[in-house]
Backbone as JSON Lines, residues from 0, in Angstrom:
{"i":0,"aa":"X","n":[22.73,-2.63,-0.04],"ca":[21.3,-2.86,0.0],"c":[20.57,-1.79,-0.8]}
{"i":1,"aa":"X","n":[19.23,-1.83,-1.11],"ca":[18.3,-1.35,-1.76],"c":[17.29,-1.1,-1.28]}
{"i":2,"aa":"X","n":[16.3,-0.65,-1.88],"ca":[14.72,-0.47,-1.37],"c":[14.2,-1.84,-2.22]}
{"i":3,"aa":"X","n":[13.03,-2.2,-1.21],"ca":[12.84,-3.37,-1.34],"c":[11.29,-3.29,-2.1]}
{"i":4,"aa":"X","n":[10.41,-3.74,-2.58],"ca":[9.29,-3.92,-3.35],"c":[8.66,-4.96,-2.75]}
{"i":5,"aa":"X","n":[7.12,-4.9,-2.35],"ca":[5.95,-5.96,-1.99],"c":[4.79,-5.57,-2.82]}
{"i":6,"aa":"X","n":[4.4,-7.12,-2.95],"ca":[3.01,-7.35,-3.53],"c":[1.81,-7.04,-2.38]}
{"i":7,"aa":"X","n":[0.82,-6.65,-2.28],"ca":[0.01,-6.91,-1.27],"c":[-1.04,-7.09,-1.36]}
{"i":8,"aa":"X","n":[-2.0,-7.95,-1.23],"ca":[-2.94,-8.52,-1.36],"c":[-4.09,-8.3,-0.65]}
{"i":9,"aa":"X","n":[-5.15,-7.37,-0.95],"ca":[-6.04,-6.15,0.32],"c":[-7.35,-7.2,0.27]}
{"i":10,"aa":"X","n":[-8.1,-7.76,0.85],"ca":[-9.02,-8.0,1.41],"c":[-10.36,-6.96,2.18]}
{"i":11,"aa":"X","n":[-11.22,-6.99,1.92],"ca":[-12.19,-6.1,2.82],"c":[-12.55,-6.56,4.04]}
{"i":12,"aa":"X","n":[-12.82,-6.28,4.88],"ca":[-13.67,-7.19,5.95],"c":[-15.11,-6.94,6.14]}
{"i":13,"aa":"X","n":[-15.38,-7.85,6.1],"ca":[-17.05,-7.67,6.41],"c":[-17.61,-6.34,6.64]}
{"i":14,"aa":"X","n":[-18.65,-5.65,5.78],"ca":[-19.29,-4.78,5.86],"c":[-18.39,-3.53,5.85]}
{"i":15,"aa":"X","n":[-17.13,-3.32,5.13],"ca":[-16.14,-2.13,5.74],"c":[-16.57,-1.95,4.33]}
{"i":16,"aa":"X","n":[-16.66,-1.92,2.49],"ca":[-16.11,-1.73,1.86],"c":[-16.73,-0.61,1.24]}
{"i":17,"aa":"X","n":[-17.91,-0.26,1.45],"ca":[-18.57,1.06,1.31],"c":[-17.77,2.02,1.94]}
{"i":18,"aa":"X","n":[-17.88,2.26,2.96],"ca":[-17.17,2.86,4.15],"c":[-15.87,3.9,2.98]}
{"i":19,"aa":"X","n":[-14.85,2.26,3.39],"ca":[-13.51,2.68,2.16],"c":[-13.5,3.33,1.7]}
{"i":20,"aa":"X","n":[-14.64,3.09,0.74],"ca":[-14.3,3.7,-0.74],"c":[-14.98,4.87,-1.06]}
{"i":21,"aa":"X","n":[-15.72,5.22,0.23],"ca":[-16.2,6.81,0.44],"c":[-14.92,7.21,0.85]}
{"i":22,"aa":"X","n":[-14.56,6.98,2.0],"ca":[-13.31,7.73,2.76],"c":[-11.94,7.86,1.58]}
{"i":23,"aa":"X","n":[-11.99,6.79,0.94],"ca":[-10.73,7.23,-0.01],"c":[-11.13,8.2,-1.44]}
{"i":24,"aa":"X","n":[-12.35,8.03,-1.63],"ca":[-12.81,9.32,-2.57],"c":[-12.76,10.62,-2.28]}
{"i":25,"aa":"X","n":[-12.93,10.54,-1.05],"ca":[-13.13,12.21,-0.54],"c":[-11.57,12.45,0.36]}
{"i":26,"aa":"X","n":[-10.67,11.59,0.34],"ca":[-9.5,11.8,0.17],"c":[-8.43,12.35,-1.21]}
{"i":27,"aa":"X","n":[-8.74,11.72,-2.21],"ca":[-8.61,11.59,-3.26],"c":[-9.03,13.26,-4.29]}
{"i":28,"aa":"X","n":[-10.06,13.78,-3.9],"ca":[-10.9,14.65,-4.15],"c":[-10.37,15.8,-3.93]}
{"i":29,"aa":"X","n":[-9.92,17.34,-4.68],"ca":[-8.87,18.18,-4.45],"c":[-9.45,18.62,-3.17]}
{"i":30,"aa":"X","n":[-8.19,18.9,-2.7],"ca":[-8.48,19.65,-0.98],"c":[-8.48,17.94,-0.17]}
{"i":31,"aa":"X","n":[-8.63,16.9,-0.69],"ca":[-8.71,15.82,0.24],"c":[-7.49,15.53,1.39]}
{"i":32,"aa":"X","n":[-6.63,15.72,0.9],"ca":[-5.67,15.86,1.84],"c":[-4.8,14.52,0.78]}
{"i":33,"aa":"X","n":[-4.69,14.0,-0.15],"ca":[-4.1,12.51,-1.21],"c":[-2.97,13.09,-0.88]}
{"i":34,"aa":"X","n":[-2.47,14.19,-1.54],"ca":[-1.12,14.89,-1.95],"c":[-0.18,14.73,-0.53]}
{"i":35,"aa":"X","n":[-0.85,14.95,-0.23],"ca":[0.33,15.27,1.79],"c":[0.15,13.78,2.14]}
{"i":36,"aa":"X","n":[-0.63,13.14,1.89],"ca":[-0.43,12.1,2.35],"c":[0.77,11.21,1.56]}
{"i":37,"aa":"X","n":[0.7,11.52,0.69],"ca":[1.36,10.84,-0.43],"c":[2.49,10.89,0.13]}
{"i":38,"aa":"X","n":[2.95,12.25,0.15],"ca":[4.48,13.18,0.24],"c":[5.05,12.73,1.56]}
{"i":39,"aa":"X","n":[3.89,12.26,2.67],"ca":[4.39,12.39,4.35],"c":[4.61,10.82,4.47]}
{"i":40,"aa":"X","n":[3.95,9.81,3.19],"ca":[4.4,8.51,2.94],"c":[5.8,7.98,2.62]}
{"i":41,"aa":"X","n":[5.91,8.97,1.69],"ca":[7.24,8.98,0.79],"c":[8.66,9.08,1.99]}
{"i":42,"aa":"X","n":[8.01,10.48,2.37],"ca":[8.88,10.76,3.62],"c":[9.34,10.12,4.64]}
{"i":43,"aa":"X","n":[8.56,9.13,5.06],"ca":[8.55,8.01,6.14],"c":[8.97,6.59,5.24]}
{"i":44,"aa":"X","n":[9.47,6.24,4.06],"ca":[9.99,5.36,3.09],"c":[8.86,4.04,2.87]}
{"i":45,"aa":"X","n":[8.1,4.93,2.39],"ca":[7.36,4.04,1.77],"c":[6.47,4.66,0.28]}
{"i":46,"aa":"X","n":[6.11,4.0,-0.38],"ca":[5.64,4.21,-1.51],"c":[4.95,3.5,-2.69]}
{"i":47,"aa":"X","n":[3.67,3.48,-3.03],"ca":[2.82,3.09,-3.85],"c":[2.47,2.85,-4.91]}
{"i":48,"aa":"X","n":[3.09,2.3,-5.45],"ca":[3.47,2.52,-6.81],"c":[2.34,2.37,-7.69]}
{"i":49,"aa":"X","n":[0.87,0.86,-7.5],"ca":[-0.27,1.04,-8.16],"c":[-1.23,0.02,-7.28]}
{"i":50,"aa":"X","n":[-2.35,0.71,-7.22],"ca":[-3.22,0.33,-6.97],"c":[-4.15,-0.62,-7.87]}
{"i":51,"aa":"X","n":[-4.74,-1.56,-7.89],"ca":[-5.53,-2.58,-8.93],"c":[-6.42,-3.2,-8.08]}
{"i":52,"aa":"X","n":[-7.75,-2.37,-8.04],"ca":[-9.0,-2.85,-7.07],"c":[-9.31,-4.23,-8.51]}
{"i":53,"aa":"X","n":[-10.07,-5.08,-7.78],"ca":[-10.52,-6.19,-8.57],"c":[-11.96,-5.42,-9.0]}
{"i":54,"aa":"X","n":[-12.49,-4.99,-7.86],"ca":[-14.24,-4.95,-7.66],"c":[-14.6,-4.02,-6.48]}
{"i":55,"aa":"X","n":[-15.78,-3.69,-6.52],"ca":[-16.33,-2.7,-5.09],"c":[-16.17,-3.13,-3.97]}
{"i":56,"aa":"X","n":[-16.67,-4.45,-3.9],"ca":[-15.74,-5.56,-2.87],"c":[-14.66,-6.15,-2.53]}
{"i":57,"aa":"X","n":[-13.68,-5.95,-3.38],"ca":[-12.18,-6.35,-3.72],"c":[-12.35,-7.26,-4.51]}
{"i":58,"aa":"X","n":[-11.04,-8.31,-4.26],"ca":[-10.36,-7.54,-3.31],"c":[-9.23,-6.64,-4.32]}
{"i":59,"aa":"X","n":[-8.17,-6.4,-4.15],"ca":[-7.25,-5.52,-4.7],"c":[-5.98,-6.02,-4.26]}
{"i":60,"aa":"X","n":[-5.42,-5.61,-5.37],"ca":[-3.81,-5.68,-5.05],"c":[-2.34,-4.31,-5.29]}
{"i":61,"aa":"X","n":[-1.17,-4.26,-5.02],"ca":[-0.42,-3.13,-5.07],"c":[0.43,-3.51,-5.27]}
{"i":62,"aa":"X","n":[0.95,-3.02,-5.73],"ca":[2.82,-2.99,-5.13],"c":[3.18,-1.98,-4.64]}
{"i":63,"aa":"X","n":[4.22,-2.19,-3.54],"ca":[4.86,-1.13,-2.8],"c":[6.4,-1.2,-2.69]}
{"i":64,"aa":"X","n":[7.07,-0.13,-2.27],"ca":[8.48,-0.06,-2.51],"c":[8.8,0.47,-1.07]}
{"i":65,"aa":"X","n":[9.39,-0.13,-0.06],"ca":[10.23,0.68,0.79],"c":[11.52,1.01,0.73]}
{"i":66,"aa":"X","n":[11.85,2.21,1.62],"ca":[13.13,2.61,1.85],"c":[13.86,1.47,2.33]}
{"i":67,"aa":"X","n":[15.27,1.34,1.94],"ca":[16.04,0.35,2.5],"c":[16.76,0.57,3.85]}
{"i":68,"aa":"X","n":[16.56,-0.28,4.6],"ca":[16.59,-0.46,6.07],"c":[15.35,-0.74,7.02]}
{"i":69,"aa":"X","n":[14.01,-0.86,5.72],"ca":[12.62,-1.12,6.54],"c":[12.16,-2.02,6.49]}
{"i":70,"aa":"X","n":[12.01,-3.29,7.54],"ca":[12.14,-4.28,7.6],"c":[10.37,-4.88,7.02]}
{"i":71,"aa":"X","n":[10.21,-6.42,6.63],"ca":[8.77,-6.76,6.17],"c":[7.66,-6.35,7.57]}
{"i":72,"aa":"X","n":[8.47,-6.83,8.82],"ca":[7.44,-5.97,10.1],"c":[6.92,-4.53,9.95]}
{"i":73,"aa":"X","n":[7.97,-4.0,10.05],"ca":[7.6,-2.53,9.81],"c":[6.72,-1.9,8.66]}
{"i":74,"aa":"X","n":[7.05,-3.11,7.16],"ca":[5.91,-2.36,6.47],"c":[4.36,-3.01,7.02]}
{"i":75,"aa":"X","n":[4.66,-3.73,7.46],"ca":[3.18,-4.28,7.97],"c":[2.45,-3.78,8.82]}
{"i":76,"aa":"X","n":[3.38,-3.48,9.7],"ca":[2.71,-2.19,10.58],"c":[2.54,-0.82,10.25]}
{"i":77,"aa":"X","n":[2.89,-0.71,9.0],"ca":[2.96,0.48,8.61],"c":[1.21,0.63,7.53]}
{"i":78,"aa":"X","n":[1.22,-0.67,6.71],"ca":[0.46,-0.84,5.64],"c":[-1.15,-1.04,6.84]}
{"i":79,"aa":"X","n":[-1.06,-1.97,7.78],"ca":[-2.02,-2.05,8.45],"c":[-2.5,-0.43,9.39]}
{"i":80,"aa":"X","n":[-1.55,0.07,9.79],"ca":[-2.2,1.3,10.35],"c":[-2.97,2.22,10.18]}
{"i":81,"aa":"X","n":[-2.76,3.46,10.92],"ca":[-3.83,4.69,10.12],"c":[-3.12,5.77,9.05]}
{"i":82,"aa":"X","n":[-1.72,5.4,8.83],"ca":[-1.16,6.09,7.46],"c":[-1.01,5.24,6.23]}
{"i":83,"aa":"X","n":[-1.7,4.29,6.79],"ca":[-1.74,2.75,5.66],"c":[-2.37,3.12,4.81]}
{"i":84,"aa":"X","n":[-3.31,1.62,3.96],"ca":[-5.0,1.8,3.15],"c":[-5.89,1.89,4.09]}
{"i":85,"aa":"X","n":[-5.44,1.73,5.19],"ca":[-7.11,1.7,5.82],"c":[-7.84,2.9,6.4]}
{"i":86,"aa":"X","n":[-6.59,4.1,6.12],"ca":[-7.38,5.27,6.47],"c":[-8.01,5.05,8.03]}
{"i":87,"aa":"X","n":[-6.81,4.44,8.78],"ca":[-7.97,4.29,10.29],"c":[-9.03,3.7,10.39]}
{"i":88,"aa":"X","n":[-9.52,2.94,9.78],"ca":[-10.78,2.25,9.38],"c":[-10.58,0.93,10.1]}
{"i":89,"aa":"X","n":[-9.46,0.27,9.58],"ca":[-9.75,-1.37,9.83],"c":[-10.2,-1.53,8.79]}
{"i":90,"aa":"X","n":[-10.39,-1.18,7.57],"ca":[-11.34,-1.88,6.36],"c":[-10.42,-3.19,5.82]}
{"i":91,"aa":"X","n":[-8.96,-2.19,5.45],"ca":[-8.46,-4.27,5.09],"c":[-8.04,-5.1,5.35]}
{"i":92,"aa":"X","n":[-7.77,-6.52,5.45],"ca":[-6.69,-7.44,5.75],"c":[-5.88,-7.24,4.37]}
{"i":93,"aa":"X","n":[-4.59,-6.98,5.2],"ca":[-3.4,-6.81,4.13],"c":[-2.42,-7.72,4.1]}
{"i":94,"aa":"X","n":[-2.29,-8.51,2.93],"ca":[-1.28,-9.7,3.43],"c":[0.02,-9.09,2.34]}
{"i":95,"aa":"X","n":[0.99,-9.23,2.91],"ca":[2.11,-8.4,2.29],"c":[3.11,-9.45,2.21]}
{"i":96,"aa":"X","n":[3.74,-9.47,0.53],"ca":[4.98,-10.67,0.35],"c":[6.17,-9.67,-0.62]}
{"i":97,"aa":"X","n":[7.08,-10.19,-0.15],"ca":[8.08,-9.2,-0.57],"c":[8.62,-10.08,-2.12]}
{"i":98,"aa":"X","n":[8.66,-8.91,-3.03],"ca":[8.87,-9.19,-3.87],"c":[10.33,-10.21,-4.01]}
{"i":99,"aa":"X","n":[10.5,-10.91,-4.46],"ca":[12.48,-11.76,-4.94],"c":[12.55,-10.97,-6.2]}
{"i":100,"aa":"X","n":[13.61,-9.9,-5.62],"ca":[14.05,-9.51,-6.69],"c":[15.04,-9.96,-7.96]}
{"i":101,"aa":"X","n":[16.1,-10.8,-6.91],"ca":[16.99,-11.96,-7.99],"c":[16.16,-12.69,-8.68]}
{"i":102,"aa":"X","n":[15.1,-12.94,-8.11],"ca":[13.99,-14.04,-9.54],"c":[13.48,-12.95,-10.47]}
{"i":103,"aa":"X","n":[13.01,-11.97,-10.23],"ca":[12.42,-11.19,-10.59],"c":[13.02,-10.68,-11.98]}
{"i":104,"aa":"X","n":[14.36,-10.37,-11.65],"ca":[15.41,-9.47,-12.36],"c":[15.65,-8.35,-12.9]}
{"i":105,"aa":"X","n":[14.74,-7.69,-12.19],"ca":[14.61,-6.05,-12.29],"c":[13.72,-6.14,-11.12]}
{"i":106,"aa":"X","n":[13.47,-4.55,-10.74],"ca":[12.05,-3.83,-9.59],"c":[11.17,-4.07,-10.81]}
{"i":107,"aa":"X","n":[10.01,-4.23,-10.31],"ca":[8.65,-4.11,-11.2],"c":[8.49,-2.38,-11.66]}
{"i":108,"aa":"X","n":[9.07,-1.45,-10.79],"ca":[9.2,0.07,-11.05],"c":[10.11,1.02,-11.23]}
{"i":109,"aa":"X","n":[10.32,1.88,-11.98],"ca":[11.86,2.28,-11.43],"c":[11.67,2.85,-10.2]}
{"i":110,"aa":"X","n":[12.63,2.73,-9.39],"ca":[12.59,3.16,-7.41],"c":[12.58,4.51,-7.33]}
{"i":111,"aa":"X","n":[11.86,4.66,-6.11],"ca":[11.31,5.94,-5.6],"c":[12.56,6.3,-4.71]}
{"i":112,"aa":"X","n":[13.66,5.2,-3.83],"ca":[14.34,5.37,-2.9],"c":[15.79,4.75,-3.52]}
């Protein structure tokens, strides 16, 4: 087995998307704390490979790569939580589809795991 790759498809919810995109700027922002988060992501097998907001409103999309042995539940609970995008917020609905990599025929990235 391998580390596995998802598309995910971020949604805002009503009235959250200001909110967001303060909280992830001033994350983002040196001293924000991005870096450790990044690293304490990585650490826990998961990983981000790119972000592609559509608009201020979304929605946005990613791809992500987990460690192998982490099941599509677990990234979902992982992507929905407070070490997710939502920064504890609740800001997105995250719908997460795992990449086919045999269709695919390569990772979309070279792997983090």
């Amino acid at each position: 087995m391998a580390s596995k790759f998802f598309h995910v498809h971020h949604e805002f919810r009503a009235g959250r998307a200001q909110q967001w995109w303060e909280t992830a700027q001033t994350a983002m922002a040196p001293g924000g704390g991005w870096d450790e988060a990044v690293a304490k992501n990585l650490q826990a097998g998961f990983y981000n490979h790119s972000f592609c907001p559509i608009g201020p409103e979304g929605p946005a999309f990613c791809i992500w790569e987990v460690r192998e042995g982490i099941t599509a539940e677990e990234f979902q609970e992982f992507i929905d939580g407070p070490n997710g995008v939502n920064f504890g917020l609740g800001a997105w609905m995250n719908i997460c589809k795992e990449i086919n990599l045999e269709l695919a025929g390569n990772p979309p990235y070279a792997r983090k795991f």
